[in-house]
Coordinates of C-alpha atoms and ligand atoms in Angstrom, one line a residue:
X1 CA 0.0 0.0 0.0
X2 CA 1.2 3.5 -1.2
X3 CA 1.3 5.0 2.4
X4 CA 1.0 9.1 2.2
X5 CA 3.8 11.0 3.7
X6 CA 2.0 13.6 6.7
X7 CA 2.7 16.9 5.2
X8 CA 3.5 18.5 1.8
X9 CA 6.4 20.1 3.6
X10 CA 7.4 16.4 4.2
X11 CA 7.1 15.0 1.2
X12 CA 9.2 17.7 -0.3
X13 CA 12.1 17.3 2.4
X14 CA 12.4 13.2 1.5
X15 CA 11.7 13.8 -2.4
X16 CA 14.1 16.8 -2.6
X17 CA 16.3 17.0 0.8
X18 CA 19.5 17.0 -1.1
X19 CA 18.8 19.7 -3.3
X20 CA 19.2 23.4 -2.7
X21 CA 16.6 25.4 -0.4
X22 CA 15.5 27.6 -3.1
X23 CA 13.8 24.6 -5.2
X24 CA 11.6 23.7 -2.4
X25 CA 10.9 27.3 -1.7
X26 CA 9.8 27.6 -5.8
X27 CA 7.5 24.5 -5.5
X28 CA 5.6 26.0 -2.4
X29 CA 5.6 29.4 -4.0
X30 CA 3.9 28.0 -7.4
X31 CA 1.6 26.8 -5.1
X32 CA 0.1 29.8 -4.4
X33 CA -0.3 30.8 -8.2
X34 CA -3.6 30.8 -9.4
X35 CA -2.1 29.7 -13.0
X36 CA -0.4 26.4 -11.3
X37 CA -3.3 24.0 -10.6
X38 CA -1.2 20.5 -10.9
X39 CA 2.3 19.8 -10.0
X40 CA 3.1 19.2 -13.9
X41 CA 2.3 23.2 -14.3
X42 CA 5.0 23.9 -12.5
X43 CA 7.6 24.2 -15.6
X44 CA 10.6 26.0 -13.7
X45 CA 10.9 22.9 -11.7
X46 CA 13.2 20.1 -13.8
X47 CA 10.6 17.8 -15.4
X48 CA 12.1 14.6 -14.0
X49 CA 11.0 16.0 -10.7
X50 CA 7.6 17.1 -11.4
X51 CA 6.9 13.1 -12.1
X52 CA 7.6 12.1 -8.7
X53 CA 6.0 14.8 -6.9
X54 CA 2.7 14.2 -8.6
X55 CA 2.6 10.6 -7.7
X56 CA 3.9 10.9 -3.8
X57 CA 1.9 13.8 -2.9
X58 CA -1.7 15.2 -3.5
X59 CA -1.9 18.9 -4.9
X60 CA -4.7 19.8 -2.9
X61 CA -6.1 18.4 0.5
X62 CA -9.3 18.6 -0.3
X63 CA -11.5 15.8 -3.0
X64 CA -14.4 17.8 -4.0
X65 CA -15.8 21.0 -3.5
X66 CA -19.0 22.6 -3.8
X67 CA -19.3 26.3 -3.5
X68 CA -22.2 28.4 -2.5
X69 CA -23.3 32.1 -3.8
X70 CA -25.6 34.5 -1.3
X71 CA -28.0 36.5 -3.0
X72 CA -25.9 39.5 -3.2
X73 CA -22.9 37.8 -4.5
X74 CA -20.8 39.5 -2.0
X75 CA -20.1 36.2 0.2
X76 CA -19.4 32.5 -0.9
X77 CA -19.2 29.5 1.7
X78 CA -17.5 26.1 0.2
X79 CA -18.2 23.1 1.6
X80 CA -15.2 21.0 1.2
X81 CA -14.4 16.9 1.3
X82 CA -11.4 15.9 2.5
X83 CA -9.3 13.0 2.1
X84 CA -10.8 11.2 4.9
X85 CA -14.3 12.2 4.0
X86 CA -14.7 14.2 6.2
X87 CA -16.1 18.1 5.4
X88 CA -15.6 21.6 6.4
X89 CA -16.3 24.7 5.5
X90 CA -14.7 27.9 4.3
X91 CA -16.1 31.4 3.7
X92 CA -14.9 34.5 1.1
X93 CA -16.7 37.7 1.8
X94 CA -16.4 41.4 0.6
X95 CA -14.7 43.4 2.8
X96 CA -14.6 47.3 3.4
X97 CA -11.1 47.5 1.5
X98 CA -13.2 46.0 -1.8
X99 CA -11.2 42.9 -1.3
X100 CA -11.9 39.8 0.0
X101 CA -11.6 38.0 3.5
X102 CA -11.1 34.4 3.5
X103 CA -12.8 32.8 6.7
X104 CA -10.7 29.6 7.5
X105 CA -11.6 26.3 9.6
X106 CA -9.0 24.9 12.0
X107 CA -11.2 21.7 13.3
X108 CA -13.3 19.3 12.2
X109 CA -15.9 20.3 14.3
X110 CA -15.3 21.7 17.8
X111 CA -15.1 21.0 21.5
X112 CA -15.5 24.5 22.8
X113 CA -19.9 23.9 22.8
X114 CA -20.4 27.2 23.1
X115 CA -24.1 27.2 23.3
X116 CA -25.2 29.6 20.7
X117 CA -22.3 28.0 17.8
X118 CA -23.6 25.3 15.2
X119 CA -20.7 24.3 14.9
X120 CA -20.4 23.9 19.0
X121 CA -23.2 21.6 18.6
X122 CA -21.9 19.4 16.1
X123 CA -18.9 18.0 18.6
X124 CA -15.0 17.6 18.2
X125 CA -14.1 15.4 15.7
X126 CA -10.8 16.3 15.0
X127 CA -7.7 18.6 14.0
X128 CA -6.9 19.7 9.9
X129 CA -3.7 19.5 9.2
X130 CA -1.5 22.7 8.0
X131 CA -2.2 21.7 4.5
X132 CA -6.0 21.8 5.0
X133 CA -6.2 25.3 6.6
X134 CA -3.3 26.3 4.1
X135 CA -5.7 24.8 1.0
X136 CA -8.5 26.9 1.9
X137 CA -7.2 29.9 1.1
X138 CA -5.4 28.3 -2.0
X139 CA -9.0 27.4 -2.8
X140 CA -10.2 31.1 -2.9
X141 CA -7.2 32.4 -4.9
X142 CA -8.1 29.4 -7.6
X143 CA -11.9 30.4 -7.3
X144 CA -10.9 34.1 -7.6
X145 CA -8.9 33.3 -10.9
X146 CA -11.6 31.2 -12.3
X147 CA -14.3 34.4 -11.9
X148 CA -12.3 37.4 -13.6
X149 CA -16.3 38.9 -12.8
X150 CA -15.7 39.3 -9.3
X151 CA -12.3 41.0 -10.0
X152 CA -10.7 41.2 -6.6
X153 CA -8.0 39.5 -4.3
X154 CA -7.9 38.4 -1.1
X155 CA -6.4 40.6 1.2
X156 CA -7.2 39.5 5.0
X157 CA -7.2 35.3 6.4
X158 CA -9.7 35.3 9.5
X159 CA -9.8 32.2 11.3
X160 CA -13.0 32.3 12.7
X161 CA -14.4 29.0 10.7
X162 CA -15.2 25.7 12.1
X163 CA -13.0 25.0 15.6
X164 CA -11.0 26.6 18.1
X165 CA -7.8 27.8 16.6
X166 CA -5.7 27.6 19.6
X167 CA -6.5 23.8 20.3
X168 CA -5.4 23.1 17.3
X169 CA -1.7 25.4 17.8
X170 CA 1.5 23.6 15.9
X171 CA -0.7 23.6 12.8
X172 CA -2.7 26.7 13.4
X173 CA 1.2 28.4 13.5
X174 CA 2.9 26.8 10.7
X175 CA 0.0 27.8 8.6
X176 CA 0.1 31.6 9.7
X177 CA 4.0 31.4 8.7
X178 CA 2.9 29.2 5.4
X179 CA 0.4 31.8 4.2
X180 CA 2.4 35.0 5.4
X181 CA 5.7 33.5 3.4
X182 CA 4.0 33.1 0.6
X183 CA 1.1 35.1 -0.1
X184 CA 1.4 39.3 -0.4
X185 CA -0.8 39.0 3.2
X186 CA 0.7 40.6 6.0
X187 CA 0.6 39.6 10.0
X188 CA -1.8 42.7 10.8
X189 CA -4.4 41.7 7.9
X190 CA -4.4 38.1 9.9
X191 CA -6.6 37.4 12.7
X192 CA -6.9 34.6 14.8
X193 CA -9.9 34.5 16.7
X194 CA -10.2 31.9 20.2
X195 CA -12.0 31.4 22.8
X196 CA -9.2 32.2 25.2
X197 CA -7.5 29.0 26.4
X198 CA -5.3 30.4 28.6
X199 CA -2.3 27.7 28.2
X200 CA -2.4 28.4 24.6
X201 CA -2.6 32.4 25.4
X202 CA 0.4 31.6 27.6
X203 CA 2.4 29.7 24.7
X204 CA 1.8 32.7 22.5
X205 CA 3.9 35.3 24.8
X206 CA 7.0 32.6 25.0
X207 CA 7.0 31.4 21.0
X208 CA 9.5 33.0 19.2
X209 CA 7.9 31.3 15.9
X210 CA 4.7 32.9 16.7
X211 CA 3.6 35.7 14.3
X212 CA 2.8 38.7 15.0
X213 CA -0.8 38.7 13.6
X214 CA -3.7 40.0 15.5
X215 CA -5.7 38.6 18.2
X216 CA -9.3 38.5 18.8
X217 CA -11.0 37.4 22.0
X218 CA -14.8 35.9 21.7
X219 CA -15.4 37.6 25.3
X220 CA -19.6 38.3 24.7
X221 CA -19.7 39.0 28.4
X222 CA -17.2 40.7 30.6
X223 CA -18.9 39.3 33.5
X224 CA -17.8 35.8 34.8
X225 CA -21.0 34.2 35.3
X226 CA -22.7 35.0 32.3
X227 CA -20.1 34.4 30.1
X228 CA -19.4 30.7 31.7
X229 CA -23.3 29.8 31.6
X230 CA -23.4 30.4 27.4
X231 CA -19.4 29.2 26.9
X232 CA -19.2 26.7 29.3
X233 CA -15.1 26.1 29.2
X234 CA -14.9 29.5 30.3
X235 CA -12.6 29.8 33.0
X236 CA -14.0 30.5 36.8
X237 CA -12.3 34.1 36.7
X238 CA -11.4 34.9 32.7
X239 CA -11.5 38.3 33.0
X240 CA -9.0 38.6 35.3
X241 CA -6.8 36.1 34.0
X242 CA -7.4 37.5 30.4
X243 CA -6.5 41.0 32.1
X244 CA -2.6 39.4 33.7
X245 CA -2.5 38.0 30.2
X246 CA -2.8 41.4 28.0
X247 CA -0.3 43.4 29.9
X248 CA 2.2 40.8 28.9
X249 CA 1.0 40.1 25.6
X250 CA 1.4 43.9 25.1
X251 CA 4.6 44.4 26.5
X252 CA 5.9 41.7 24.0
X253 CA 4.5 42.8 20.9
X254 CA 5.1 46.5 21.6
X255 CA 3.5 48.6 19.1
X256 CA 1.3 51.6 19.0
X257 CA -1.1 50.2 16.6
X258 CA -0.9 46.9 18.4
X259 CA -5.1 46.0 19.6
X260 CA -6.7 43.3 21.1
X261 CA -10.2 42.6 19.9
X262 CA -13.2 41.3 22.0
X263 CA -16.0 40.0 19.6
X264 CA -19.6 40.2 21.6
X265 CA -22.5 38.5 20.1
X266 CA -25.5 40.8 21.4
X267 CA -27.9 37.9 22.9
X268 CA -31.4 39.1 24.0
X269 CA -31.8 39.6 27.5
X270 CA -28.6 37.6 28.0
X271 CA -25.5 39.9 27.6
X272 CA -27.2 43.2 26.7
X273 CA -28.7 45.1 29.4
X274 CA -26.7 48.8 30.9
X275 CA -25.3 46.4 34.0
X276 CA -23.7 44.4 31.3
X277 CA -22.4 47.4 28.7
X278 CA -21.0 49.0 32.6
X279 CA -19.1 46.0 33.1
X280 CA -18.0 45.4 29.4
X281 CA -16.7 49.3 29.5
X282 CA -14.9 48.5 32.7
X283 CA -13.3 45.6 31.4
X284 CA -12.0 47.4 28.7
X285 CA -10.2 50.1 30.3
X286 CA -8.7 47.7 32.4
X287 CA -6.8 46.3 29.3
X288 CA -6.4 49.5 27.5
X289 CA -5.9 49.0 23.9
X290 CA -8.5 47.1 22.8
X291 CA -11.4 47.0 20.2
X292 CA -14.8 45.7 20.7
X293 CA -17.1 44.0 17.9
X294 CA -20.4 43.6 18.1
X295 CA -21.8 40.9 16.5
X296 CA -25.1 40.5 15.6
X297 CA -26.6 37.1 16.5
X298 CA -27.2 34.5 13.8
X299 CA -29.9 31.8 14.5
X300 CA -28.9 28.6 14.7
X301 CA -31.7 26.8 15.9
X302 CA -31.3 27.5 19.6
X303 CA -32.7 29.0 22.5
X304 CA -31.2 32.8 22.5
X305 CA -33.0 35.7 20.0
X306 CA -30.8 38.4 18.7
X307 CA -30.6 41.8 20.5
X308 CA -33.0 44.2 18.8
X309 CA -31.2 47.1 16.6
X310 CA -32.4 49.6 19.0
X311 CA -30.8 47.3 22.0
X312 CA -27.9 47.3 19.7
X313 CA -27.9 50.4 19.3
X314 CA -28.3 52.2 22.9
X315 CA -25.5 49.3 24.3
X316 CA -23.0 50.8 21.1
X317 CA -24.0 53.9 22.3
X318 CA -23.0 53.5 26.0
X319 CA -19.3 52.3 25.2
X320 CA -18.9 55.0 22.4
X321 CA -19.6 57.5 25.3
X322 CA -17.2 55.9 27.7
X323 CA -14.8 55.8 25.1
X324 CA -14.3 52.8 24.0
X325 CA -13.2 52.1 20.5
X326 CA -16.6 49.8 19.5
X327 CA -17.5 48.4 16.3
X328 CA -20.3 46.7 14.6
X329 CA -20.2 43.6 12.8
X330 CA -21.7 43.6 9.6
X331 CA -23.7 40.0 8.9
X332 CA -23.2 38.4 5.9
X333 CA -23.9 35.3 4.0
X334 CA -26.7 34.4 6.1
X335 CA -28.7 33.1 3.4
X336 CA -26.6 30.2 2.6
X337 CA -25.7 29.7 6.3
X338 CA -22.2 31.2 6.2
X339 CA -22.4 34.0 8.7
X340 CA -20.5 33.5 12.2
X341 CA -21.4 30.5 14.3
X342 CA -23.3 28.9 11.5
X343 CA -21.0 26.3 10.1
X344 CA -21.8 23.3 10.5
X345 CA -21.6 19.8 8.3
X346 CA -23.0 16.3 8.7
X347 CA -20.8 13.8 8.5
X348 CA -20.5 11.7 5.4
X349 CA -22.9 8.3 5.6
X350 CA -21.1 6.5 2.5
X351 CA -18.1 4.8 2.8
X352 CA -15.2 6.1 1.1
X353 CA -14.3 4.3 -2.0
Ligands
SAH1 N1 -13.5 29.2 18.2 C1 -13.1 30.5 17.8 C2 -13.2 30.9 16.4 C3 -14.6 30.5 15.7 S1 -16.0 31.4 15.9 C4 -13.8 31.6 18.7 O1 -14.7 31.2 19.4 O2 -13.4 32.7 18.6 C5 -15.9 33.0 15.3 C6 -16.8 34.0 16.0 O3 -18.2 33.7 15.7 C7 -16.7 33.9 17.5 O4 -16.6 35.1 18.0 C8 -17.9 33.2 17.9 O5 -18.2 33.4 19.2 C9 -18.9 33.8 16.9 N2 -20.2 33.1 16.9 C10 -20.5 31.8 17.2 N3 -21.8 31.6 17.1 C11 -22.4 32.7 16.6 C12 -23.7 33.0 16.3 N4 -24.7 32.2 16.4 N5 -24.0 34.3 15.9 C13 -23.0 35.2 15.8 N6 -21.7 34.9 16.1 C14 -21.4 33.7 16.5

C-alpha cells in the first residue's frame, strides 16, 4: 500500500532534501499561483521531478468541493471533502477594503460547545492539518482566478471558521508562517480568533515562531457568570486572568497600533442590558488597547434571540460614550448559512471508496 507522507512540507524534504533550499521554496511558492493547478504546471521545476511529486503527494487536501453564492454575490461559503471524508467549510466575503476576507476552519468540528455556535453543537471530531487550513485559502485564490467577474483578491485570512484555533496550535502556527511566506498578506491583515484558552494564550507570549498577527478574544460578556453559563469552558475568573495575560501580551509585541479585539455576540436579554455594557466598559479600560465587535446574533436553531437594533444600538451607544473604540459587525452570508457560528456539516454516511 502507497502510504502518504503527513505533510507537503514532508514529502518535499524526503523527495528533494539534497537539493538546494530555493527549489523547495519555488514549488511552495507555485503553489500559491492561481495559474499552477497541478504539480506538472510547474515548468521552472526540472521535469524529472515534477513526475515524482505528482505521484507521492496530492496537490490539494481537499477531493471535492461545492461552492455556494448568497443572493448579493458578496459572500461564498464552500463546503469541502477531505481525504478522509470528512467536510468543512470555508467562507470569502467582501470586505470594506473591496477585497476579499477568506474565513478559514482549524477543526473538524469543535469542543468549545459554546451554546449559541452550530458548529459547537456538532462536537469535536478532530484537527486539519497545515495543509488543509493552508488549501482553503489556495481554494479562494483558484476560485478568484476562475471568476475574472468578481475581479478582486484576497487581502485578509480570518480564522474564525469551524474550531477553536488555539487547540489546534503547531498547525494553526505553521500555517500563519505558510500563508504569510508566501502570499502578499501581512501579520496585521491576519486574525486569529479563540476562545481564550489560557495555556495556549500563555504559549503565544513565550513562541518565538509565533507571528505577529492580530488577536481577537470571543469575550460576549465581561462578567464571569454570564459568560461561563453560554461558553461553558470558560474559566472560573477569565476576565482577570485575560487582564494578567494582555499586559504581557502587550509588552511583547510592543507597538502603537498593536489591539486586542473582543468580539460580543449581542444575545437578547442575556448579555445586553446597561449592568452588562458597565461591566464590558470597565473591562475594557482595564486592558487599555483594545477593540470591541459587536456581532449580531445568527440563529442557529437554539434558545437565545438576537438583541433588537435599537438594543444594539443604545448598548454601542453607551461604550462610544465611555470611550471605547466599539464596532459593529456587519452580517453576511446568512442566506446560505455562512455567517458566524453557523458552520456546520454532517458527516458523510457513505463509505469512502
Ligand atoms: N473558536 C473561535 C473561532 C470560531 S467562531 C472563537 O470562538 O473565537 C468565530 C466567531 O463567531 C466567534 O466570536 C464566535 O463566538 C462567533 N459566533 C459563534 N456563534 C455565533 C452566532 N450564532 N452568531 C454570531 N456569532 C457567532
Amino acid at each position: 500500500m502507497h502510504i502518504q507522507p503527513k505533510t507537503r512540507a514532508e514529502t518535499l524534504h524526503i523527495l528533494f532534501g539534497s537539493v538546494p533550499v530555493w527549489r523547495l521554496t519555488q514549488v511552495e511558492q507555485a503553489l500559491f499561483s492561481p495559474f499552477i493547478r497541478t504539480f506538472s504546471d510547474i515548468t521552472t521545476l526540472p521535469a524529472l521531478w515534477r513526475e515524482p511529486l505528482h505521484r507521492a503527494q496530492v496537490f490539494i487536501s481537499y477531493r471535492t468541493t461545492q461552492v455556494f453564492w448568497s443572493q448579493k454575490k458578496d459572500t461564498f461559503k464552500a463546503l469541502l471533502k477531505l481525504a478522509d471524508g470528512k467536510q468543512i467549510e470555508t467562507v470569502l466575503m467582501k470586505n470594506a477594503r473591496g477585497a476579499y476576507t477568506v474565513c478559514v476552519s482549524t477543526q473538524v468540528g469543535c469542543a468549545m460547545a459554546c451554546t449559541f455556535c452550530a458548529t459547537g453543537k456538532m462536537g469535536f471530531s478532530r484537527n486539519l492539518s497545515e495543509d488543509e487550513i493552508v488549501d482553503q485559502v489556495r481554494h479562494w485564490i483558484y476560485f478568484l482566478a476562475d471568476h475574472p467577474e468578481i475581479a478582486a483578491r484576497v487581502s485578509n485570512v480570518v480564522y474564525m471558521g469551524m474550531g477553536e484555533p488555539l487547540a489546534n496550535y503547531d498547525a494553526v502556527k505553521q500555517s500563519l508562517r505558510t500563508i504569510l511566506k508566501y502570499t502578499d498578506i501581512g501579520p496585521t491583515h491576519m486574525t486569529v480568533s479563540t476562545v481564550g484558552l489560557v495555556p495556549m494564550l500563555n504559549r503565544i507570549l513565550d513562541d518565538s515562531e509565533w507571528p505577529a498577527v492580530r488577536l481577537a478574544v470571543s469575550l460576549h460578556s465581561a462578567d464571569p457568570q454570564t459568560r461561563k453559563e453560554i461558553m461553558p469552558t470558560s474559566y472560573d475568573n477569565f476576565p482577570d486572568t485575560l487582564a494578567e495575560w494582555a499586559d504581557r501580551y502587550f509588552e511583547k509585541f510592543d507597538s502603537k497600533r498593536r489591539h486586542l479585539t473582543f468580539e460580543y455576540i449581542m444575545l437578547s436579554g442575556v448579555n445586553d442590558s446597561e449592568k452588562h455594557a458597565e461591566a464590558l466598559i470597565k473591562f475594557t479600560r482595564r486592558i487599555g488597547k483594545v477593540r470591541v465587535n459587536l456581532i449580531p446574533y445568527n440563529y442557529t436553531g437554539d434558545v437565545f434571540h438576537k438583541s433588537t437594533q435599537t438594543d444594539i444600538d443604545i448598548f454601542q451607544q453607551r461604550l462610544e460614550y465611555a470611550g471605547v473604540d466599539v464596532t459593529r459587525r456587519r452580517t453576511m452570508g446568512e442566506d446560505i448559512a455562512a455567517a458566524c457560528g453557523q458552520l456546520a456539516v454532517q458527516e458523510e454516511k457513505t463509505a469512502i471508496a
